[in-house]
Tab-separated table of C-alpha atoms in Angstrom:
chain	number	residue	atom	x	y	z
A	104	UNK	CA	370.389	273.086	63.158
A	105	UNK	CA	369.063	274.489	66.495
A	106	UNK	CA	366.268	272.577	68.033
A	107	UNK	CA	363.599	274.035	69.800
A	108	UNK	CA	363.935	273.028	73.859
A	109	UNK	CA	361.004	270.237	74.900
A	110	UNK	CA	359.903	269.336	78.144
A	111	UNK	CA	359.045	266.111	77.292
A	112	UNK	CA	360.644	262.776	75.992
A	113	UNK	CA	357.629	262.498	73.341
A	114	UNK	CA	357.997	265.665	71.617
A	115	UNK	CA	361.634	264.435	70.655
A	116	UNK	CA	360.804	260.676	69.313
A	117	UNK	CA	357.581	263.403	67.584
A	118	UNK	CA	360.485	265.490	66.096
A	119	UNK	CA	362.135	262.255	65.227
A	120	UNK	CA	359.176	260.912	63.074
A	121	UNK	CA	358.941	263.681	61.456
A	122	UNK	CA	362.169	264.463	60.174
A	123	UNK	CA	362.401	260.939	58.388
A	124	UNK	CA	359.518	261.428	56.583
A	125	UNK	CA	360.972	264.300	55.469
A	126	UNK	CA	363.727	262.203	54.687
A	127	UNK	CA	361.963	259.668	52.962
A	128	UNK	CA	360.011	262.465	50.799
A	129	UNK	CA	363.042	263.823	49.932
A	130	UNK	CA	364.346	260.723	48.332
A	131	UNK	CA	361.452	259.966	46.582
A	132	UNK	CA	361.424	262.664	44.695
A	133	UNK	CA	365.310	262.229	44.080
A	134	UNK	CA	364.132	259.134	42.618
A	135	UNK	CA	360.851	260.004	40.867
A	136	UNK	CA	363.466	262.939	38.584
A	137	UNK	CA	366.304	260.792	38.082
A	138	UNK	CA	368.411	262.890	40.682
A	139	UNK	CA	369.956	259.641	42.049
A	140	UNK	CA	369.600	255.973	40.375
A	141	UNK	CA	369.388	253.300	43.305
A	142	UNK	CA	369.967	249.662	42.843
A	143	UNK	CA	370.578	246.413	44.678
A	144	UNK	CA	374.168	244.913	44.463
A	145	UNK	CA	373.482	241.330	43.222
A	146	UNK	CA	375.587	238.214	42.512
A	147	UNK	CA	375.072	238.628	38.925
A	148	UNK	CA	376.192	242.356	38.840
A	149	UNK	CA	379.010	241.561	40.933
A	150	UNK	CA	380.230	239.002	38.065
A	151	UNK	CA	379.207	241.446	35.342
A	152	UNK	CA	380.967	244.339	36.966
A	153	UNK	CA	384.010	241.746	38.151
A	154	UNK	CA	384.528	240.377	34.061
A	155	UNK	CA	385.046	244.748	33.230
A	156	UNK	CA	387.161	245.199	35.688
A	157	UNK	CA	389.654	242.748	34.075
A	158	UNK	CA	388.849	244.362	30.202
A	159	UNK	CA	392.046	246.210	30.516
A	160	UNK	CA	391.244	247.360	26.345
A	161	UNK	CA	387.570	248.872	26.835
A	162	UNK	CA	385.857	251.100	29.347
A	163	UNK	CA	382.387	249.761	30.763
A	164	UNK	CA	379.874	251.922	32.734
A	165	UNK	CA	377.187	250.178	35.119
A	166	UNK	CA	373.730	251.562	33.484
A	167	UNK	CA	371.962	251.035	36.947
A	168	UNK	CA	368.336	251.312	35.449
A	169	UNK	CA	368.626	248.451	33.479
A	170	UNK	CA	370.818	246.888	35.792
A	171	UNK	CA	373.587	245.500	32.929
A	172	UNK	CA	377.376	247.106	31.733
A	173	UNK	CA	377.390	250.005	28.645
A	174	UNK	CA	380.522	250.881	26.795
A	175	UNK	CA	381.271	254.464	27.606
A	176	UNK	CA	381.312	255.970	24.534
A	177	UNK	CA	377.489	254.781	23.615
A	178	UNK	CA	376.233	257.166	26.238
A	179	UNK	CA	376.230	260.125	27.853
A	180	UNK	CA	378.278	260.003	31.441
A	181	UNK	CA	376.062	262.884	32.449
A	182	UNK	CA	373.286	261.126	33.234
A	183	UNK	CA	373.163	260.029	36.498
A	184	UNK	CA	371.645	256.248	35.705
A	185	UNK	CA	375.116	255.816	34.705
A	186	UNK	CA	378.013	254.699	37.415
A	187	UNK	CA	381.841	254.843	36.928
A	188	UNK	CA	383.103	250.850	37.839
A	189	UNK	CA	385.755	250.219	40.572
A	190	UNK	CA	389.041	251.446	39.690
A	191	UNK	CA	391.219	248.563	38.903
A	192	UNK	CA	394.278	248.284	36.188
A	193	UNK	CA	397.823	246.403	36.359
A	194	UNK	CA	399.058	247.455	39.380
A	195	UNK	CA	396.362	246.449	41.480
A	196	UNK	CA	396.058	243.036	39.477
A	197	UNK	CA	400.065	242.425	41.161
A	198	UNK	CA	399.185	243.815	44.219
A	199	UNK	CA	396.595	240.964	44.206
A	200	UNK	CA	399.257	238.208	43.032
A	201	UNK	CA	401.609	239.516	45.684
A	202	UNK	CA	399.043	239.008	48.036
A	203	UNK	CA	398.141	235.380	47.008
A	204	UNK	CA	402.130	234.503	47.105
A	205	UNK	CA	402.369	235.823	50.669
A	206	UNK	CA	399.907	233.681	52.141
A	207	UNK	CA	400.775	230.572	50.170
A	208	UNK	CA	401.651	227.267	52.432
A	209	UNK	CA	403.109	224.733	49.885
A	210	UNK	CA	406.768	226.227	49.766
A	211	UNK	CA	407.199	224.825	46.181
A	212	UNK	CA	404.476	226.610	44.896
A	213	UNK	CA	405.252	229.519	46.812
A	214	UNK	CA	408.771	229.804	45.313
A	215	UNK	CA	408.032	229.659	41.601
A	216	UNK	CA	405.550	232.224	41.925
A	217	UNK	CA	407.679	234.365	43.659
A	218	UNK	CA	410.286	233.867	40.867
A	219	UNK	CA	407.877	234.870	38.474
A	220	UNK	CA	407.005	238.189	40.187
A	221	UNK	CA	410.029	239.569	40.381
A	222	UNK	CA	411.092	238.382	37.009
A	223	UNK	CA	409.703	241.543	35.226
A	224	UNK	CA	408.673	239.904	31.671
A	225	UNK	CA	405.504	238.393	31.420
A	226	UNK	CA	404.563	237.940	34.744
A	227	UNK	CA	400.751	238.345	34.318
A	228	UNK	CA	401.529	234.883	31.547
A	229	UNK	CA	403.853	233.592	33.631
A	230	UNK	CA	402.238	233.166	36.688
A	231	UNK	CA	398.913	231.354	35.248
A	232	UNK	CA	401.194	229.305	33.570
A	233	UNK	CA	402.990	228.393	37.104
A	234	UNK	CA	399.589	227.926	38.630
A	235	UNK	CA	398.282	225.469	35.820
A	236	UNK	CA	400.984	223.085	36.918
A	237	UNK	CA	399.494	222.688	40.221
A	238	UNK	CA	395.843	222.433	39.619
A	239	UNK	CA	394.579	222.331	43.691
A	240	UNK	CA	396.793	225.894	43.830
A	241	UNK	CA	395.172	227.565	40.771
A	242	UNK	CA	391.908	226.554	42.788
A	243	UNK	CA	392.227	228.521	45.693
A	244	UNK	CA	393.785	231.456	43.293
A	245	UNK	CA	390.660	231.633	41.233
A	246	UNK	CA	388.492	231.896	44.814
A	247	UNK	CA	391.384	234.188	46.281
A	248	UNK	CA	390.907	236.665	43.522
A	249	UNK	CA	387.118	236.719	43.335
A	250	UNK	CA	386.855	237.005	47.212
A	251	UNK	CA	389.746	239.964	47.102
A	252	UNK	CA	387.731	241.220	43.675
A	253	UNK	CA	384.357	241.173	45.266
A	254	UNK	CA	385.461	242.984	48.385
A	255	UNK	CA	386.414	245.610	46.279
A	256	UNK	CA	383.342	245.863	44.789
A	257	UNK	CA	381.657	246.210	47.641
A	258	UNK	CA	383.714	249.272	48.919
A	259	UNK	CA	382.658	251.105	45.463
A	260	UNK	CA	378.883	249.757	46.289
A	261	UNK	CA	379.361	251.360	50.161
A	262	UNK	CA	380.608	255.084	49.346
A	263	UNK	CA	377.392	255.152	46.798
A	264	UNK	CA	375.249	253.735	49.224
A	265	UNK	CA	376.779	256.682	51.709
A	266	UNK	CA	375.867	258.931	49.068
A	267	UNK	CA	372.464	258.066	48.934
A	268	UNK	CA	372.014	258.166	52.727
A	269	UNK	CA	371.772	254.313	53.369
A	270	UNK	CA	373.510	252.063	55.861
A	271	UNK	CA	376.558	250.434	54.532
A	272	UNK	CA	376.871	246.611	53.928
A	273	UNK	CA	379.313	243.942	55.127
A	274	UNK	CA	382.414	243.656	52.652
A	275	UNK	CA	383.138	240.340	53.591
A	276	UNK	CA	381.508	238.131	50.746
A	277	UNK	CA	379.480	235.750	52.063
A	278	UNK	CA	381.533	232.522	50.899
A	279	UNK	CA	383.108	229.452	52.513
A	280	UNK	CA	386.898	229.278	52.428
A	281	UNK	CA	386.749	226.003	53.835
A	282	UNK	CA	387.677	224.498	50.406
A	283	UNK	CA	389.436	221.566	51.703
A	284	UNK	CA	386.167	219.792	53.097
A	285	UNK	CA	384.622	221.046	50.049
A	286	UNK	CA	387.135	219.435	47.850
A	287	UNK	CA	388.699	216.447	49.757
A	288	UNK	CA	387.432	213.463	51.469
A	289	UNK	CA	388.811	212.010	54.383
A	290	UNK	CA	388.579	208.686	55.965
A	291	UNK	CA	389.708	205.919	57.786
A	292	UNK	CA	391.149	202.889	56.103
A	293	UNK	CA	390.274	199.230	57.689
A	294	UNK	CA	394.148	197.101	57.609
A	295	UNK	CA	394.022	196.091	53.745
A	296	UNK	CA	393.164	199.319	52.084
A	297	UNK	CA	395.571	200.920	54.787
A	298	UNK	CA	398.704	198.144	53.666
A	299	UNK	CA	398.385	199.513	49.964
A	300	UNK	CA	397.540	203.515	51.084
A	301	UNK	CA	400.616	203.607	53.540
A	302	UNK	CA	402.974	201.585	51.416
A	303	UNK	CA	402.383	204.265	48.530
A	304	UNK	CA	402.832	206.902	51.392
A	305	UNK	CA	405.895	205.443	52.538
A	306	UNK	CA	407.869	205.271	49.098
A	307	UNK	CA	406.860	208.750	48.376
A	308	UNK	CA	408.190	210.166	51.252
A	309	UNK	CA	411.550	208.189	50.999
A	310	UNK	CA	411.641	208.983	47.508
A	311	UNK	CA	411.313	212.802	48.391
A	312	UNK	CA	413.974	212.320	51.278
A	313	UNK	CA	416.816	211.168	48.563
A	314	UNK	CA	415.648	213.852	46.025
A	315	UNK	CA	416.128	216.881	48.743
A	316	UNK	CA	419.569	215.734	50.096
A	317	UNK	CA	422.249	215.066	48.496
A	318	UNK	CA	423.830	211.674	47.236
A	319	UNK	CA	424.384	209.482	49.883
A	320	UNK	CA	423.053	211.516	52.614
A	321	UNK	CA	419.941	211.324	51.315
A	322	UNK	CA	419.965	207.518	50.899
A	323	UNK	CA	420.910	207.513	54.440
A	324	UNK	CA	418.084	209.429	55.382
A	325	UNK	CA	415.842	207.580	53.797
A	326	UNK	CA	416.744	204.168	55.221
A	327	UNK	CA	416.926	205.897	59.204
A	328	UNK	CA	413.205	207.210	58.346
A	329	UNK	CA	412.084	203.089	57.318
A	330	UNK	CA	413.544	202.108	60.145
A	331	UNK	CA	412.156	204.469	62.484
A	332	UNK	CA	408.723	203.914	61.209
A	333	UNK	CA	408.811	200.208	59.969
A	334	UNK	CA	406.183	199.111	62.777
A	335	UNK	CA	404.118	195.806	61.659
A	336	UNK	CA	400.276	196.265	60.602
A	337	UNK	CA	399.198	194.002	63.637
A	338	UNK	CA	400.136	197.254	65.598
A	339	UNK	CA	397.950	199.451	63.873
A	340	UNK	CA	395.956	201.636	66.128
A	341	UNK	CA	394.323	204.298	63.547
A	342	UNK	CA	394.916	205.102	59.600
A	343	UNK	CA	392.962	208.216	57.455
A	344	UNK	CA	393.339	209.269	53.784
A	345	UNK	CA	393.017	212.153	52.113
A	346	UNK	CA	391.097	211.698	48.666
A	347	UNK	CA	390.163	214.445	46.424
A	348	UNK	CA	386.612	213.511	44.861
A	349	UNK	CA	387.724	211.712	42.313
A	350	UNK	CA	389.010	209.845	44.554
A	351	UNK	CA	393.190	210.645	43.347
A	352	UNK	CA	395.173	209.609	46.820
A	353	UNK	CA	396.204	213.185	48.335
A	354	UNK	CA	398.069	211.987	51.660
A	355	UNK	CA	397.101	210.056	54.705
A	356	UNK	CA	398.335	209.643	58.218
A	357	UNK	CA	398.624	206.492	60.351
A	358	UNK	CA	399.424	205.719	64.493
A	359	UNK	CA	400.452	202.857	66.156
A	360	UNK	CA	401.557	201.403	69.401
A	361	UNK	CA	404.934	202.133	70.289
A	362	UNK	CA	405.400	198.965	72.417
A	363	UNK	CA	402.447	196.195	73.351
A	364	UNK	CA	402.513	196.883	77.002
A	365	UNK	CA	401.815	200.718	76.209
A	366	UNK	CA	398.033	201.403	74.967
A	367	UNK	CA	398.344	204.866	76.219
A	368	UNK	CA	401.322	205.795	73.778
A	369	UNK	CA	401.049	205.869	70.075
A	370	UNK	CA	403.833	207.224	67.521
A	371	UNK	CA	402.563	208.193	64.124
A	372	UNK	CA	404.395	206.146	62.066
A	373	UNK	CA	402.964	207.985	58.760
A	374	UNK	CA	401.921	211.461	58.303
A	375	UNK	CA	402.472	212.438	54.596
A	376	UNK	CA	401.050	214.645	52.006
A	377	UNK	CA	401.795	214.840	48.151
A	378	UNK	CA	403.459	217.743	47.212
A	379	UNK	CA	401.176	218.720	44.904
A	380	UNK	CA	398.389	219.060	47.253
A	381	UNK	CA	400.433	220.910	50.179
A	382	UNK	CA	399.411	224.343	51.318
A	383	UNK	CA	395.776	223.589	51.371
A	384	UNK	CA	395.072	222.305	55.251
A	385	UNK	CA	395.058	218.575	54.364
A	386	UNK	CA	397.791	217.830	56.976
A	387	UNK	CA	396.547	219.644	59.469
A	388	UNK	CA	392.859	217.758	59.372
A	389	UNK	CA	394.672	214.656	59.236
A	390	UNK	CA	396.607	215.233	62.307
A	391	UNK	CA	393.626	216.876	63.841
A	392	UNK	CA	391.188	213.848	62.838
A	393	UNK	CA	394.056	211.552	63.751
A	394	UNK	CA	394.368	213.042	67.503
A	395	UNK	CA	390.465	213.196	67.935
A	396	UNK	CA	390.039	209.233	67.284
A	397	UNK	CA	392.927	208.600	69.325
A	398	UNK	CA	391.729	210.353	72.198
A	399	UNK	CA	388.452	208.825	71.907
A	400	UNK	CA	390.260	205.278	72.078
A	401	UNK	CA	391.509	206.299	75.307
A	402	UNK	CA	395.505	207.253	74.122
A	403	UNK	CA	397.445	209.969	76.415
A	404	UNK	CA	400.774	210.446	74.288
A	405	UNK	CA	401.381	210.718	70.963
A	406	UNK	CA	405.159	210.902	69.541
A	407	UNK	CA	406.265	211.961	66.172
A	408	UNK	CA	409.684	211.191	65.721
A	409	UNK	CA	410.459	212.062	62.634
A	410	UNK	CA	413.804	213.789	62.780
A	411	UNK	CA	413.482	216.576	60.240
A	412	UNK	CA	409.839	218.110	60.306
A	413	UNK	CA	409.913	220.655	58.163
A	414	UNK	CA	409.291	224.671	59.102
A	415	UNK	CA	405.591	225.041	57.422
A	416	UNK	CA	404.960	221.906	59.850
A	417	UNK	CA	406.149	223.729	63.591
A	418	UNK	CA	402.999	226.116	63.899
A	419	UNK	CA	400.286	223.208	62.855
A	420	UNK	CA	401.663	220.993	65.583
A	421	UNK	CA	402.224	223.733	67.963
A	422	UNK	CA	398.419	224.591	67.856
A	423	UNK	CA	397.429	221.024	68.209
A	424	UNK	CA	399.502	220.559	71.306
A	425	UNK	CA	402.788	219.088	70.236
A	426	UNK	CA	405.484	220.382	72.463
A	427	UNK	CA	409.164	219.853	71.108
A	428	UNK	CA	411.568	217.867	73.245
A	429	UNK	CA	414.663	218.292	71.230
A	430	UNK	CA	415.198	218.181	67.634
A	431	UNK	CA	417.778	216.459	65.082
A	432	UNK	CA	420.984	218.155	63.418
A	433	UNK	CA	422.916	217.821	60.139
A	434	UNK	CA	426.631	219.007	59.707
A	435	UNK	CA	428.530	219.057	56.263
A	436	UNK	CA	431.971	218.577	57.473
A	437	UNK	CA	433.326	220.217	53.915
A	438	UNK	CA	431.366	223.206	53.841
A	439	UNK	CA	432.841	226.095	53.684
């Protein structure tokens, strides 16, 4: 469109007005004749249009006058108060599962539902079955899938909102991921509660040392870890737990002076957390509530000497300032 030339700044903003009520006429009458069908993308459609989406037997259309879901078949698709739903079927619903796998942090979980994907027979089953073993995992898969679900919906909801010459909105839903303060509580443990927490702590992680090496290594490794860590409760600097809210014991961690004539040095001498709840940030705000109190009690170093930290571990301590000064080694003289 050619515009006529103006020699002044208030013509234009006058040209401006006037072509959006033109604009806004326009619409209107789209409106007032059924040409186009607006409506507002609420929490309740999403869910409505979210619970179709996974009907892989029956087609749904989104009736947006009365704002609710029609099967296709009771009505005519020609009318335009009628909107096709996001496209979702199988393949999408793996994509999803691969997605959830990939970003998984608890390696045990991680690797049966990896299994199960690439098993080919009955994964879709399969892999709710997997998650219902691990109930703090098939959590953060039901709020992974309606966060991935609901972003989807809301790319559908932009290209009609394009259509119908309005600004798109965010896709990120507007929910907090933080599920671990949402879930967990954590807090510090005066010397008695601490004795029974830690002790509990203590035998689980031995116990999990003998069951992931074999025969006597394991028992070896087990005994080098007490006696690494077997520092009296007098010498207790700082202890937190992880609860979930029903208060079942999820982990804890624990730091104490190395030697009396050091206050500035702590070692942890317990950082553990049940492998059922791994993968969900409960070490890492622990550690980082750990290091905060410590540093408020006016400690410089803190040592963990544990001598096999596993991978998952290196980046969490990494980002809260641990710097590695060596590291320990295992060699099977027999293997091949």
């Amino acid at each position: 469109m050619l515009l006529p030339q103006y020699t002044k700044i208030s013509d234009i903003f006058q040209y401006f007005f006037v072509y959006l009520i033109i604009v806004g006429i326009l619409k209107d009458l789209l409106l007032c004749y059924n040409i186009i069908m607006l409506f507002e993308l609420t929490k309740e459609i999403v869910e409505q249009i979210m619970f179709a989406m996974e009907n892989q037997d029956e087609n749904f259309l989104f009736d947006s006058k009365d704002c609710k879901l029609v099967e296709s078949f009771l009505v005519d698709s020609d009318d335009n108060r009628y909107y096709c739903l996001p496209e979702w079927n199988s393949t999408k619903g793996f994509q999803l599962m691969e997605q959830f796998v990939s970003v998984q942090r608890n390696p045990t979980v991680k690797q049966e539902l990896r299994s199960i994907l690439v098993s080919g027979k009955g994964v879709f089953r399969n892999f709710k079955n997997v998650l219902k073993l691990y109930p703090e995992a098939e959590k953060n898969w039901f709020a992974f899938r309606e966060k991935e679900m609901t972003r989807h919906i809301m790319q559908w909801y932009n290209v009609l909102r394009d259509a119908w010459g309005l600004e798109k909105l965010g896709e990120e839903p507007e929910e907090n991921d933080d599920l671990v303060h949402g879930d967990f509580v954590f807090r510090n443990l005066c010397n008695e509660e601490a004795k029974e927490k830690l002790s509990l702590a203590t035998s689980a992680h031995m116990a999990e040392l003998k069951l992931n090496f074999p025969e006597e290594l394991g028992v070896a490794l087990e005994k080098l870890w007490q006696m690494q860590h077997n520092f009296p409760l007098s010498e207790l600097l700082f202890s937190c737990v992880a609860e979930t809210v029903d208060e079942d014991f999820a982990g804890c961690i624990s730091a104490s002076y190395c030697l009396p004539s050091t206050n500035r040095t702590v070692i942890l001498t317990t950082f553990f957390v049940f492998n059922s709840y791994r993968g969900l940030g409960i070490g890492k705000e622990l550690l980082s509530k750990c290091l905060f109190n410590l540093k408020n009690l006016g400690v410089r170093w803190v040592i963990l000497s544990d001598m096999i930290v596993p991978d998952f571990l290196i980046p969490c301590l990494s980002r809260l300032g641990f710097t590695n000064f060596g590291g320990g080694y295992i060699a099977d003289l027999i293997a091949e």
